[in-house]
Amino acid sequence: MVEAVLELLVDLRTLRVEEVRRELDARIRDTFEGIIYQDYTTTLTEHFKLVLQKTVDGRRIPVARSTGQGQILVLAFVGALAAMARERAVTKPKSPTQMLNLPSGGIFPFVSDAVFGTLEDTYRKEIASVLPRLAPQVVIFVSKAQGLGVVENELRPRVGHEYIIQTQTPKQSAKPERIDLGGRSFSFVDVRRVNPNFPSLLL
């Protein structure tokens, strides 16, 4: 009896894992192909390995990924996970059977550092347009070079709050910098004079 129950649970787990893998595979592919403009696609293997593929003579073959393609793959994967978790959190089971079959979820923010990396402006614009759809709250850290231009123009209507991480340095050879956001000018690099009689710590 115990062995039969154990076998049933193992089979149920296998079915659920495959169900999640197929849904993730479809979501990742949809997001990736919506951003990339080259003839590439993705496959999430049975071991949950994300593979970049290209169609050659009607067959999909694995190809090496560039740094930019790797960034987009990670974005698509994390975004797909967040979207699935959110949908499961807000979906109410309609029957006891569905309650057993519906994996639990949650509503999580999407947080990323340097999501735009060294991508070209075309990819930056596409990613910026996709980001607000990945989660109800998106938090991104960007450098001055990454965040201005096409990224700011695309995200500006969706920004709720923005903050500047100011660099403070006692190095007198450094040059102060400012950054313009939303029609206002802010200090970006602050060169501070250090009083030799009073040791200080700048973070």
mmCIF file with all atom_site columns, C-alpha atoms in Angstrom:
data_model
loop_
_atom_site.group_PDB
_atom_site.id
_atom_site.type_symbol
_atom_site.label_atom_id
_atom_site.label_alt_id
_atom_site.label_comp_id
_atom_site.label_asym_id
_atom_site.label_entity_id
_atom_site.label_seq_id
_atom_site.pdbx_PDB_ins_code
_atom_site.Cartn_x
_atom_site.Cartn_y
_atom_site.Cartn_z
_atom_site.occupancy
_atom_site.B_iso_or_equiv
_atom_site.pdbx_formal_charge
_atom_site.auth_seq_id
_atom_site.auth_comp_id
_atom_site.auth_asym_id
_atom_site.auth_atom_id
_atom_site.pdbx_PDB_model_num
ATOM 1   C CA . MET A 1 1   ? 0.000   0.000  0.000   1.00 0.00 ? 1   MET A CA 1
ATOM 2   C CA . VAL A 1 2   ? 2.762   2.435  0.978   1.00 0.00 ? 2   VAL A CA 1
ATOM 3   C CA . GLU A 1 3   ? 4.753   1.604  -2.154  1.00 0.00 ? 3   GLU A CA 1
ATOM 4   C CA . ALA A 1 4   ? 1.694   2.197  -4.326  1.00 0.00 ? 4   ALA A CA 1
ATOM 5   C CA . VAL A 1 5   ? 1.099   5.616  -2.744  1.00 0.00 ? 5   VAL A CA 1
ATOM 6   C CA . LEU A 1 6   ? 4.777   6.502  -3.154  1.00 0.00 ? 6   LEU A CA 1
ATOM 7   C CA . GLU A 1 7   ? 4.691   5.503  -6.820  1.00 0.00 ? 7   GLU A CA 1
ATOM 8   C CA . LEU A 1 8   ? 1.556   7.614  -7.338  1.00 0.00 ? 8   LEU A CA 1
ATOM 9   C CA . LEU A 1 9   ? 3.190   10.647 -5.735  1.00 0.00 ? 9   LEU A CA 1
ATOM 10  C CA . VAL A 1 10  ? 6.329   10.230 -7.845  1.00 0.00 ? 10  VAL A CA 1
ATOM 11  C CA . ASP A 1 11  ? 4.228   10.008 -11.006 1.00 0.00 ? 11  ASP A CA 1
ATOM 12  C CA . LEU A 1 12  ? 2.245   13.090 -9.969  1.00 0.00 ? 12  LEU A CA 1
ATOM 13  C CA . ARG A 1 13  ? 5.432   15.027 -9.329  1.00 0.00 ? 13  ARG A CA 1
ATOM 14  C CA . THR A 1 14  ? 6.829   14.001 -12.717 1.00 0.00 ? 14  THR A CA 1
ATOM 15  C CA . LEU A 1 15  ? 3.669   15.204 -14.455 1.00 0.00 ? 15  LEU A CA 1
ATOM 16  C CA . ARG A 1 16  ? 3.728   18.553 -12.651 1.00 0.00 ? 16  ARG A CA 1
ATOM 17  C CA . VAL A 1 17  ? 7.410   19.125 -13.387 1.00 0.00 ? 17  VAL A CA 1
ATOM 18  C CA . GLU A 1 18  ? 6.812   18.463 -17.077 1.00 0.00 ? 18  GLU A CA 1
ATOM 19  C CA . GLU A 1 19  ? 3.763   20.731 -17.062 1.00 0.00 ? 19  GLU A CA 1
ATOM 20  C CA . VAL A 1 20  ? 5.800   23.586 -15.554 1.00 0.00 ? 20  VAL A CA 1
ATOM 21  C CA . ARG A 1 21  ? 8.687   22.945 -17.973 1.00 0.00 ? 21  ARG A CA 1
ATOM 22  C CA . ARG A 1 22  ? 6.415   23.141 -21.022 1.00 0.00 ? 22  ARG A CA 1
ATOM 23  C CA . GLU A 1 23  ? 4.748   26.335 -19.841 1.00 0.00 ? 23  GLU A CA 1
ATOM 24  C CA . LEU A 1 24  ? 8.098   27.938 -18.989 1.00 0.00 ? 24  LEU A CA 1
ATOM 25  C CA . ASP A 1 25  ? 9.504   26.849 -22.345 1.00 0.00 ? 25  ASP A CA 1
ATOM 26  C CA . ALA A 1 26  ? 6.654   28.546 -24.217 1.00 0.00 ? 26  ALA A CA 1
ATOM 27  C CA . ARG A 1 27  ? 6.821   31.744 -22.148 1.00 0.00 ? 27  ARG A CA 1
ATOM 28  C CA . ILE A 1 28  ? 10.600  32.059 -22.442 1.00 0.00 ? 28  ILE A CA 1
ATOM 29  C CA . ARG A 1 29  ? 10.493  31.506 -26.204 1.00 0.00 ? 29  ARG A CA 1
ATOM 30  C CA . ASP A 1 30  ? 7.729   34.077 -26.630 1.00 0.00 ? 30  ASP A CA 1
ATOM 31  C CA . THR A 1 31  ? 9.605   36.746 -24.640 1.00 0.00 ? 31  THR A CA 1
ATOM 32  C CA . PHE A 1 32  ? 12.976  35.999 -26.248 1.00 0.00 ? 32  PHE A CA 1
ATOM 33  C CA . GLU A 1 33  ? 11.704  36.018 -29.825 1.00 0.00 ? 33  GLU A CA 1
ATOM 34  C CA . GLY A 1 34  ? 9.813   39.240 -29.095 1.00 0.00 ? 34  GLY A CA 1
ATOM 35  C CA . ILE A 1 35  ? 13.098  40.969 -28.224 1.00 0.00 ? 35  ILE A CA 1
ATOM 36  C CA . ILE A 1 36  ? 15.700  39.400 -30.495 1.00 0.00 ? 36  ILE A CA 1
ATOM 37  C CA . TYR A 1 37  ? 15.678  40.358 -34.157 1.00 0.00 ? 37  TYR A CA 1
ATOM 38  C CA . GLN A 1 38  ? 17.910  37.513 -35.339 1.00 0.00 ? 38  GLN A CA 1
ATOM 39  C CA . ASP A 1 39  ? 16.641  34.096 -36.439 1.00 0.00 ? 39  ASP A CA 1
ATOM 40  C CA . TYR A 1 40  ? 17.134  32.401 -33.061 1.00 0.00 ? 40  TYR A CA 1
ATOM 41  C CA . THR A 1 41  ? 14.836  30.574 -30.687 1.00 0.00 ? 41  THR A CA 1
ATOM 42  C CA . THR A 1 42  ? 15.110  28.829 -27.318 1.00 0.00 ? 42  THR A CA 1
ATOM 43  C CA . THR A 1 43  ? 14.401  25.431 -25.799 1.00 0.00 ? 43  THR A CA 1
ATOM 44  C CA . LEU A 1 44  ? 14.146  24.496 -22.135 1.00 0.00 ? 44  LEU A CA 1
ATOM 45  C CA . THR A 1 45  ? 15.349  20.883 -21.931 1.00 0.00 ? 45  THR A CA 1
ATOM 46  C CA . GLU A 1 46  ? 13.934  18.193 -19.655 1.00 0.00 ? 46  GLU A CA 1
ATOM 47  C CA . HIS A 1 47  ? 16.770  19.006 -17.242 1.00 0.00 ? 47  HIS A CA 1
ATOM 48  C CA . PHE A 1 48  ? 15.750  22.705 -17.281 1.00 0.00 ? 48  PHE A CA 1
ATOM 49  C CA . LYS A 1 49  ? 18.801  23.735 -19.255 1.00 0.00 ? 49  LYS A CA 1
ATOM 50  C CA . LEU A 1 50  ? 18.152  26.787 -21.420 1.00 0.00 ? 50  LEU A CA 1
ATOM 51  C CA . VAL A 1 51  ? 19.543  26.276 -24.931 1.00 0.00 ? 51  VAL A CA 1
ATOM 52  C CA . LEU A 1 52  ? 19.847  28.834 -27.717 1.00 0.00 ? 52  LEU A CA 1
ATOM 53  C CA . GLN A 1 53  ? 18.989  27.388 -31.134 1.00 0.00 ? 53  GLN A CA 1
ATOM 54  C CA . LYS A 1 54  ? 18.982  28.375 -34.785 1.00 0.00 ? 54  LYS A CA 1
ATOM 55  C CA . THR A 1 55  ? 17.016  26.777 -37.607 1.00 0.00 ? 55  THR A CA 1
ATOM 56  C CA . VAL A 1 56  ? 19.255  25.374 -40.337 1.00 0.00 ? 56  VAL A CA 1
ATOM 57  C CA . ASP A 1 57  ? 17.782  23.353 -43.232 1.00 0.00 ? 57  ASP A CA 1
ATOM 58  C CA . GLY A 1 58  ? 14.553  22.948 -41.299 1.00 0.00 ? 58  GLY A CA 1
ATOM 59  C CA . ARG A 1 59  ? 16.301  21.627 -38.170 1.00 0.00 ? 59  ARG A CA 1
ATOM 60  C CA . ARG A 1 60  ? 16.976  23.340 -34.857 1.00 0.00 ? 60  ARG A CA 1
ATOM 61  C CA . ILE A 1 61  ? 20.610  23.168 -33.847 1.00 0.00 ? 61  ILE A CA 1
ATOM 62  C CA . PRO A 1 62  ? 22.227  24.506 -30.644 1.00 0.00 ? 62  PRO A CA 1
ATOM 63  C CA . VAL A 1 63  ? 24.466  27.547 -31.090 1.00 0.00 ? 63  VAL A CA 1
ATOM 64  C CA . ALA A 1 64  ? 26.812  29.437 -28.796 1.00 0.00 ? 64  ALA A CA 1
ATOM 65  C CA . ARG A 1 65  ? 25.333  32.523 -27.202 1.00 0.00 ? 65  ARG A CA 1
ATOM 66  C CA . SER A 1 66  ? 26.869  35.971 -27.187 1.00 0.00 ? 66  SER A CA 1
ATOM 67  C CA . THR A 1 67  ? 27.020  38.125 -24.047 1.00 0.00 ? 67  THR A CA 1
ATOM 68  C CA . GLY A 1 68  ? 23.997  40.107 -25.201 1.00 0.00 ? 68  GLY A CA 1
ATOM 69  C CA . GLN A 1 69  ? 21.989  37.009 -26.096 1.00 0.00 ? 69  GLN A CA 1
ATOM 70  C CA . GLY A 1 70  ? 22.823  35.551 -22.683 1.00 0.00 ? 70  GLY A CA 1
ATOM 71  C CA . GLN A 1 71  ? 21.464  38.670 -20.979 1.00 0.00 ? 71  GLN A CA 1
ATOM 72  C CA . ILE A 1 72  ? 18.223  38.440 -22.934 1.00 0.00 ? 72  ILE A CA 1
ATOM 73  C CA . LEU A 1 73  ? 17.890  34.721 -22.126 1.00 0.00 ? 73  LEU A CA 1
ATOM 74  C CA . VAL A 1 74  ? 18.251  35.394 -18.399 1.00 0.00 ? 74  VAL A CA 1
ATOM 75  C CA . LEU A 1 75  ? 15.711  38.201 -18.604 1.00 0.00 ? 75  LEU A CA 1
ATOM 76  C CA . ALA A 1 76  ? 13.227  35.967 -20.446 1.00 0.00 ? 76  ALA A CA 1
ATOM 77  C CA . PHE A 1 77  ? 13.717  33.104 -17.951 1.00 0.00 ? 77  PHE A CA 1
ATOM 78  C CA . VAL A 1 78  ? 13.311  35.197 -14.786 1.00 0.00 ? 78  VAL A CA 1
ATOM 79  C CA . GLY A 1 79  ? 10.409  37.101 -16.295 1.00 0.00 ? 79  GLY A CA 1
ATOM 80  C CA . ALA A 1 80  ? 8.632   33.862 -17.201 1.00 0.00 ? 80  ALA A CA 1
ATOM 81  C CA . LEU A 1 81  ? 9.052   32.539 -13.643 1.00 0.00 ? 81  LEU A CA 1
ATOM 82  C CA . ALA A 1 82  ? 7.663   35.753 -12.141 1.00 0.00 ? 82  ALA A CA 1
ATOM 83  C CA . ALA A 1 83  ? 4.673   35.770 -14.513 1.00 0.00 ? 83  ALA A CA 1
ATOM 84  C CA . MET A 1 84  ? 3.819   32.133 -13.782 1.00 0.00 ? 84  MET A CA 1
ATOM 85  C CA . ALA A 1 85  ? 4.041   32.657 -10.026 1.00 0.00 ? 85  ALA A CA 1
ATOM 86  C CA . ARG A 1 86  ? 1.820   35.739 -10.243 1.00 0.00 ? 86  ARG A CA 1
ATOM 87  C CA . GLU A 1 87  ? -0.862  33.984 -12.289 1.00 0.00 ? 87  GLU A CA 1
ATOM 88  C CA . ARG A 1 88  ? -0.978  31.036 -9.888  1.00 0.00 ? 88  ARG A CA 1
ATOM 89  C CA . ALA A 1 89  ? -1.234  33.376 -6.908  1.00 0.00 ? 89  ALA A CA 1
ATOM 90  C CA . VAL A 1 90  ? -4.324  35.152 -8.268  1.00 0.00 ? 90  VAL A CA 1
ATOM 91  C CA . THR A 1 91  ? -6.015  32.083 -9.799  1.00 0.00 ? 91  THR A CA 1
ATOM 92  C CA . LYS A 1 92  ? -8.615  30.557 -7.519  1.00 0.00 ? 92  LYS A CA 1
ATOM 93  C CA . PRO A 1 93  ? -9.202  26.801 -7.873  1.00 0.00 ? 93  PRO A CA 1
ATOM 94  C CA . LYS A 1 94  ? -12.724 25.995 -9.007  1.00 0.00 ? 94  LYS A CA 1
ATOM 95  C CA . SER A 1 95  ? -12.801 22.439 -7.653  1.00 0.00 ? 95  SER A CA 1
ATOM 96  C CA . PRO A 1 96  ? -10.953 20.197 -5.153  1.00 0.00 ? 96  PRO A CA 1
ATOM 97  C CA . THR A 1 97  ? -9.230  18.468 -8.078  1.00 0.00 ? 97  THR A CA 1
ATOM 98  C CA . GLN A 1 98  ? -7.968  21.740 -9.472  1.00 0.00 ? 98  GLN A CA 1
ATOM 99  C CA . MET A 1 99  ? -6.761  22.704 -5.994  1.00 0.00 ? 99  MET A CA 1
ATOM 100 C CA . LEU A 1 100 ? -4.536  19.633 -5.979  1.00 0.00 ? 100 LEU A CA 1
ATOM 101 C CA . ASN A 1 101 ? -3.266  20.207 -9.513  1.00 0.00 ? 101 ASN A CA 1
ATOM 102 C CA . LEU A 1 102 ? -2.612  23.953 -9.294  1.00 0.00 ? 102 LEU A CA 1
ATOM 103 C CA . PRO A 1 103 ? 0.904   24.701 -8.008  1.00 0.00 ? 103 PRO A CA 1
ATOM 104 C CA . SER A 1 104 ? 1.161   27.510 -5.470  1.00 0.00 ? 104 SER A CA 1
ATOM 105 C CA . GLY A 1 105 ? 2.555   30.852 -6.550  1.00 0.00 ? 105 GLY A CA 1
ATOM 106 C CA . GLY A 1 106 ? 3.251   34.342 -5.304  1.00 0.00 ? 106 GLY A CA 1
ATOM 107 C CA . ILE A 1 107 ? 3.501   37.951 -6.403  1.00 0.00 ? 107 ILE A CA 1
ATOM 108 C CA . PHE A 1 108 ? 7.136   38.981 -6.524  1.00 0.00 ? 108 PHE A CA 1
ATOM 109 C CA . PRO A 1 109 ? 8.962   42.070 -7.806  1.00 0.00 ? 109 PRO A CA 1
ATOM 110 C CA . PHE A 1 110 ? 11.468  41.836 -10.650 1.00 0.00 ? 110 PHE A CA 1
ATOM 111 C CA . VAL A 1 111 ? 14.834  43.175 -9.423  1.00 0.00 ? 111 VAL A CA 1
ATOM 112 C CA . SER A 1 112 ? 17.871  43.382 -11.686 1.00 0.00 ? 112 SER A CA 1
ATOM 113 C CA . ASP A 1 113 ? 21.255  45.083 -11.780 1.00 0.00 ? 113 ASP A CA 1
ATOM 114 C CA . ALA A 1 114 ? 22.700  46.217 -15.134 1.00 0.00 ? 114 ALA A CA 1
ATOM 115 C CA . VAL A 1 115 ? 19.909  44.517 -17.074 1.00 0.00 ? 115 VAL A CA 1
ATOM 116 C CA . PHE A 1 116 ? 20.885  46.407 -20.238 1.00 0.00 ? 116 PHE A CA 1
ATOM 117 C CA . GLY A 1 117 ? 24.589  45.588 -20.022 1.00 0.00 ? 117 GLY A CA 1
ATOM 118 C CA . THR A 1 118 ? 26.448  46.369 -23.237 1.00 0.00 ? 118 THR A CA 1
ATOM 119 C CA . LEU A 1 119 ? 23.451  45.830 -25.506 1.00 0.00 ? 119 LEU A CA 1
ATOM 120 C CA . GLU A 1 120 ? 22.827  47.933 -28.592 1.00 0.00 ? 120 GLU A CA 1
ATOM 121 C CA . ASP A 1 121 ? 20.145  50.634 -28.479 1.00 0.00 ? 121 ASP A CA 1
ATOM 122 C CA . THR A 1 122 ? 17.708  48.473 -30.461 1.00 0.00 ? 122 THR A CA 1
ATOM 123 C CA . TYR A 1 123 ? 17.793  45.711 -27.848 1.00 0.00 ? 123 TYR A CA 1
ATOM 124 C CA . ARG A 1 124 ? 17.751  48.199 -24.979 1.00 0.00 ? 124 ARG A CA 1
ATOM 125 C CA . LYS A 1 125 ? 14.543  49.733 -26.299 1.00 0.00 ? 125 LYS A CA 1
ATOM 126 C CA . GLU A 1 126 ? 12.892  46.314 -26.729 1.00 0.00 ? 126 GLU A CA 1
ATOM 127 C CA . ILE A 1 127 ? 13.895  45.189 -23.226 1.00 0.00 ? 127 ILE A CA 1
ATOM 128 C CA . ALA A 1 128 ? 12.712  48.468 -21.713 1.00 0.00 ? 128 ALA A CA 1
ATOM 129 C CA . SER A 1 129 ? 9.313   47.953 -23.335 1.00 0.00 ? 129 SER A CA 1
ATOM 130 C CA . VAL A 1 130 ? 9.093   44.374 -21.995 1.00 0.00 ? 130 VAL A CA 1
ATOM 131 C CA . LEU A 1 131 ? 10.196  45.057 -18.394 1.00 0.00 ? 131 LEU A CA 1
ATOM 132 C CA . PRO A 1 132 ? 6.924   46.614 -17.126 1.00 0.00 ? 132 PRO A CA 1
ATOM 133 C CA . ARG A 1 133 ? 5.016   43.515 -18.264 1.00 0.00 ? 133 ARG A CA 1
ATOM 134 C CA . LEU A 1 134 ? 7.169   41.042 -16.324 1.00 0.00 ? 134 LEU A CA 1
ATOM 135 C CA . ALA A 1 135 ? 5.967   41.884 -12.822 1.00 0.00 ? 135 ALA A CA 1
ATOM 136 C CA . PRO A 1 136 ? 3.694   44.343 -10.975 1.00 0.00 ? 136 PRO A CA 1
ATOM 137 C CA . GLN A 1 137 ? 6.817   45.979 -9.529  1.00 0.00 ? 137 GLN A CA 1
ATOM 138 C CA . VAL A 1 138 ? 10.121  46.326 -11.389 1.00 0.00 ? 138 VAL A CA 1
ATOM 139 C CA . VAL A 1 139 ? 13.306  47.575 -9.719  1.00 0.00 ? 139 VAL A CA 1
ATOM 140 C CA . ILE A 1 140 ? 16.366  48.098 -11.907 1.00 0.00 ? 140 ILE A CA 1
ATOM 141 C CA . PHE A 1 141 ? 19.816  49.500 -11.220 1.00 0.00 ? 141 PHE A CA 1
ATOM 142 C CA . VAL A 1 142 ? 21.444  51.149 -14.215 1.00 0.00 ? 142 VAL A CA 1
ATOM 143 C CA . SER A 1 143 ? 24.558  53.166 -14.853 1.00 0.00 ? 143 SER A CA 1
ATOM 144 C CA . LYS A 1 144 ? 24.409  56.645 -16.329 1.00 0.00 ? 144 LYS A CA 1
ATOM 145 C CA . ALA A 1 145 ? 25.386  55.271 -19.733 1.00 0.00 ? 145 ALA A CA 1
ATOM 146 C CA . GLN A 1 146 ? 22.752  52.510 -19.627 1.00 0.00 ? 146 GLN A CA 1
ATOM 147 C CA . GLY A 1 147 ? 19.832  54.476 -18.226 1.00 0.00 ? 147 GLY A CA 1
ATOM 148 C CA . LEU A 1 148 ? 19.765  57.575 -20.394 1.00 0.00 ? 148 LEU A CA 1
ATOM 149 C CA . GLY A 1 149 ? 18.587  57.885 -23.988 1.00 0.00 ? 149 GLY A CA 1
ATOM 150 C CA . VAL A 1 150 ? 16.303  55.197 -25.399 1.00 0.00 ? 150 VAL A CA 1
ATOM 151 C CA . VAL A 1 151 ? 15.911  53.434 -22.028 1.00 0.00 ? 151 VAL A CA 1
ATOM 152 C CA . GLU A 1 152 ? 14.755  56.565 -20.209 1.00 0.00 ? 152 GLU A CA 1
ATOM 153 C CA . ASN A 1 153 ? 12.444  57.544 -23.060 1.00 0.00 ? 153 ASN A CA 1
ATOM 154 C CA . GLU A 1 154 ? 10.796  54.109 -23.039 1.00 0.00 ? 154 GLU A CA 1
ATOM 155 C CA . LEU A 1 155 ? 10.461  53.758 -19.263 1.00 0.00 ? 155 LEU A CA 1
ATOM 156 C CA . ARG A 1 156 ? 9.698   57.356 -18.280 1.00 0.00 ? 156 ARG A CA 1
ATOM 157 C CA . PRO A 1 157 ? 5.864   57.023 -18.527 1.00 0.00 ? 157 PRO A CA 1
ATOM 158 C CA . ARG A 1 158 ? 5.974   53.936 -16.264 1.00 0.00 ? 158 ARG A CA 1
ATOM 159 C CA . VAL A 1 159 ? 8.396   55.160 -13.585 1.00 0.00 ? 159 VAL A CA 1
ATOM 160 C CA . GLY A 1 160 ? 6.879   55.457 -10.111 1.00 0.00 ? 160 GLY A CA 1
ATOM 161 C CA . HIS A 1 161 ? 10.010  56.349 -8.133  1.00 0.00 ? 161 HIS A CA 1
ATOM 162 C CA . GLU A 1 162 ? 13.628  56.915 -9.093  1.00 0.00 ? 162 GLU A CA 1
ATOM 163 C CA . TYR A 1 163 ? 16.737  57.436 -7.012  1.00 0.00 ? 163 TYR A CA 1
ATOM 164 C CA . ILE A 1 164 ? 20.316  58.462 -7.732  1.00 0.00 ? 164 ILE A CA 1
ATOM 165 C CA . ILE A 1 165 ? 23.242  56.676 -6.090  1.00 0.00 ? 165 ILE A CA 1
ATOM 166 C CA . GLN A 1 166 ? 25.756  59.462 -5.720  1.00 0.00 ? 166 GLN A CA 1
ATOM 167 C CA . THR A 1 167 ? 29.497  58.792 -5.770  1.00 0.00 ? 167 THR A CA 1
ATOM 168 C CA . GLN A 1 168 ? 31.366  60.766 -3.135  1.00 0.00 ? 168 GLN A CA 1
ATOM 169 C CA . THR A 1 169 ? 35.147  60.857 -3.460  1.00 0.00 ? 169 THR A CA 1
ATOM 170 C CA . PRO A 1 170 ? 37.957  62.741 -1.715  1.00 0.00 ? 170 PRO A CA 1
ATOM 171 C CA . LYS A 1 171 ? 40.151  62.369 -4.813  1.00 0.00 ? 171 LYS A CA 1
ATOM 172 C CA . GLN A 1 172 ? 40.867  65.940 -5.853  1.00 0.00 ? 172 GLN A CA 1
ATOM 173 C CA . SER A 1 173 ? 41.829  64.968 -9.411  1.00 0.00 ? 173 SER A CA 1
ATOM 174 C CA . ALA A 1 174 ? 38.306  63.629 -9.988  1.00 0.00 ? 174 ALA A CA 1
ATOM 175 C CA . LYS A 1 175 ? 35.826  65.817 -11.842 1.00 0.00 ? 175 LYS A CA 1
ATOM 176 C CA . PRO A 1 176 ? 32.347  66.528 -10.456 1.00 0.00 ? 176 PRO A CA 1
ATOM 177 C CA . GLU A 1 177 ? 29.505  65.274 -12.634 1.00 0.00 ? 177 GLU A CA 1
ATOM 178 C CA . ARG A 1 178 ? 25.825  66.025 -12.834 1.00 0.00 ? 178 ARG A CA 1
ATOM 179 C CA . ILE A 1 179 ? 22.933  64.121 -14.334 1.00 0.00 ? 179 ILE A CA 1
ATOM 180 C CA . ASP A 1 180 ? 19.714  65.506 -15.807 1.00 0.00 ? 180 ASP A CA 1
ATOM 181 C CA . LEU A 1 181 ? 16.517  63.560 -15.080 1.00 0.00 ? 181 LEU A CA 1
ATOM 182 C CA . GLY A 1 182 ? 12.953  64.661 -15.592 1.00 0.00 ? 182 GLY A CA 1
ATOM 183 C CA . GLY A 1 183 ? 13.982  68.224 -16.379 1.00 0.00 ? 183 GLY A CA 1
ATOM 184 C CA . ARG A 1 184 ? 16.055  68.577 -13.184 1.00 0.00 ? 184 ARG A CA 1
ATOM 185 C CA . SER A 1 185 ? 19.814  68.480 -12.599 1.00 0.00 ? 185 SER A CA 1
ATOM 186 C CA . PHE A 1 186 ? 21.363  66.373 -9.817  1.00 0.00 ? 186 PHE A CA 1
ATOM 187 C CA . SER A 1 187 ? 24.875  65.812 -8.478  1.00 0.00 ? 187 SER A CA 1
ATOM 188 C CA . PHE A 1 188 ? 26.176  62.452 -9.696  1.00 0.00 ? 188 PHE A CA 1
ATOM 189 C CA . VAL A 1 189 ? 29.853  62.578 -8.713  1.00 0.00 ? 189 VAL A CA 1
ATOM 190 C CA . ASP A 1 190 ? 30.627  64.722 -5.678  1.00 0.00 ? 190 ASP A CA 1
ATOM 191 C CA . VAL A 1 191 ? 34.274  65.616 -5.005  1.00 0.00 ? 191 VAL A CA 1
ATOM 192 C CA . ARG A 1 192 ? 34.666  66.441 -1.335  1.00 0.00 ? 192 ARG A CA 1
ATOM 193 C CA . ARG A 1 193 ? 37.543  68.096 0.394   1.00 0.00 ? 193 ARG A CA 1
ATOM 194 C CA . VAL A 1 194 ? 38.854  66.132 3.357   1.00 0.00 ? 194 VAL A CA 1
ATOM 195 C CA . ASN A 1 195 ? 40.019  67.960 6.477   1.00 0.00 ? 195 ASN A CA 1
ATOM 196 C CA . PRO A 1 196 ? 43.307  66.280 7.504   1.00 0.00 ? 196 PRO A CA 1
ATOM 197 C CA . ASN A 1 197 ? 42.575  67.040 11.146  1.00 0.00 ? 197 ASN A CA 1
ATOM 198 C CA . PHE A 1 198 ? 39.337  65.056 11.087  1.00 0.00 ? 198 PHE A CA 1
ATOM 199 C CA . PRO A 1 199 ? 39.417  61.548 9.630   1.00 0.00 ? 199 PRO A CA 1
ATOM 200 C CA . SER A 1 200 ? 36.297  60.721 7.666   1.00 0.00 ? 200 SER A CA 1
ATOM 201 C CA . LEU A 1 201 ? 34.789  57.765 5.893   1.00 0.00 ? 201 LEU A CA 1
ATOM 202 C CA . LEU A 1 202 ? 33.101  58.178 2.523   1.00 0.00 ? 202 LEU A CA 1
ATOM 203 C CA . LEU A 1 203 ? 30.977  55.280 1.215   1.00 0.00 ? 203 LEU A CA 1
#
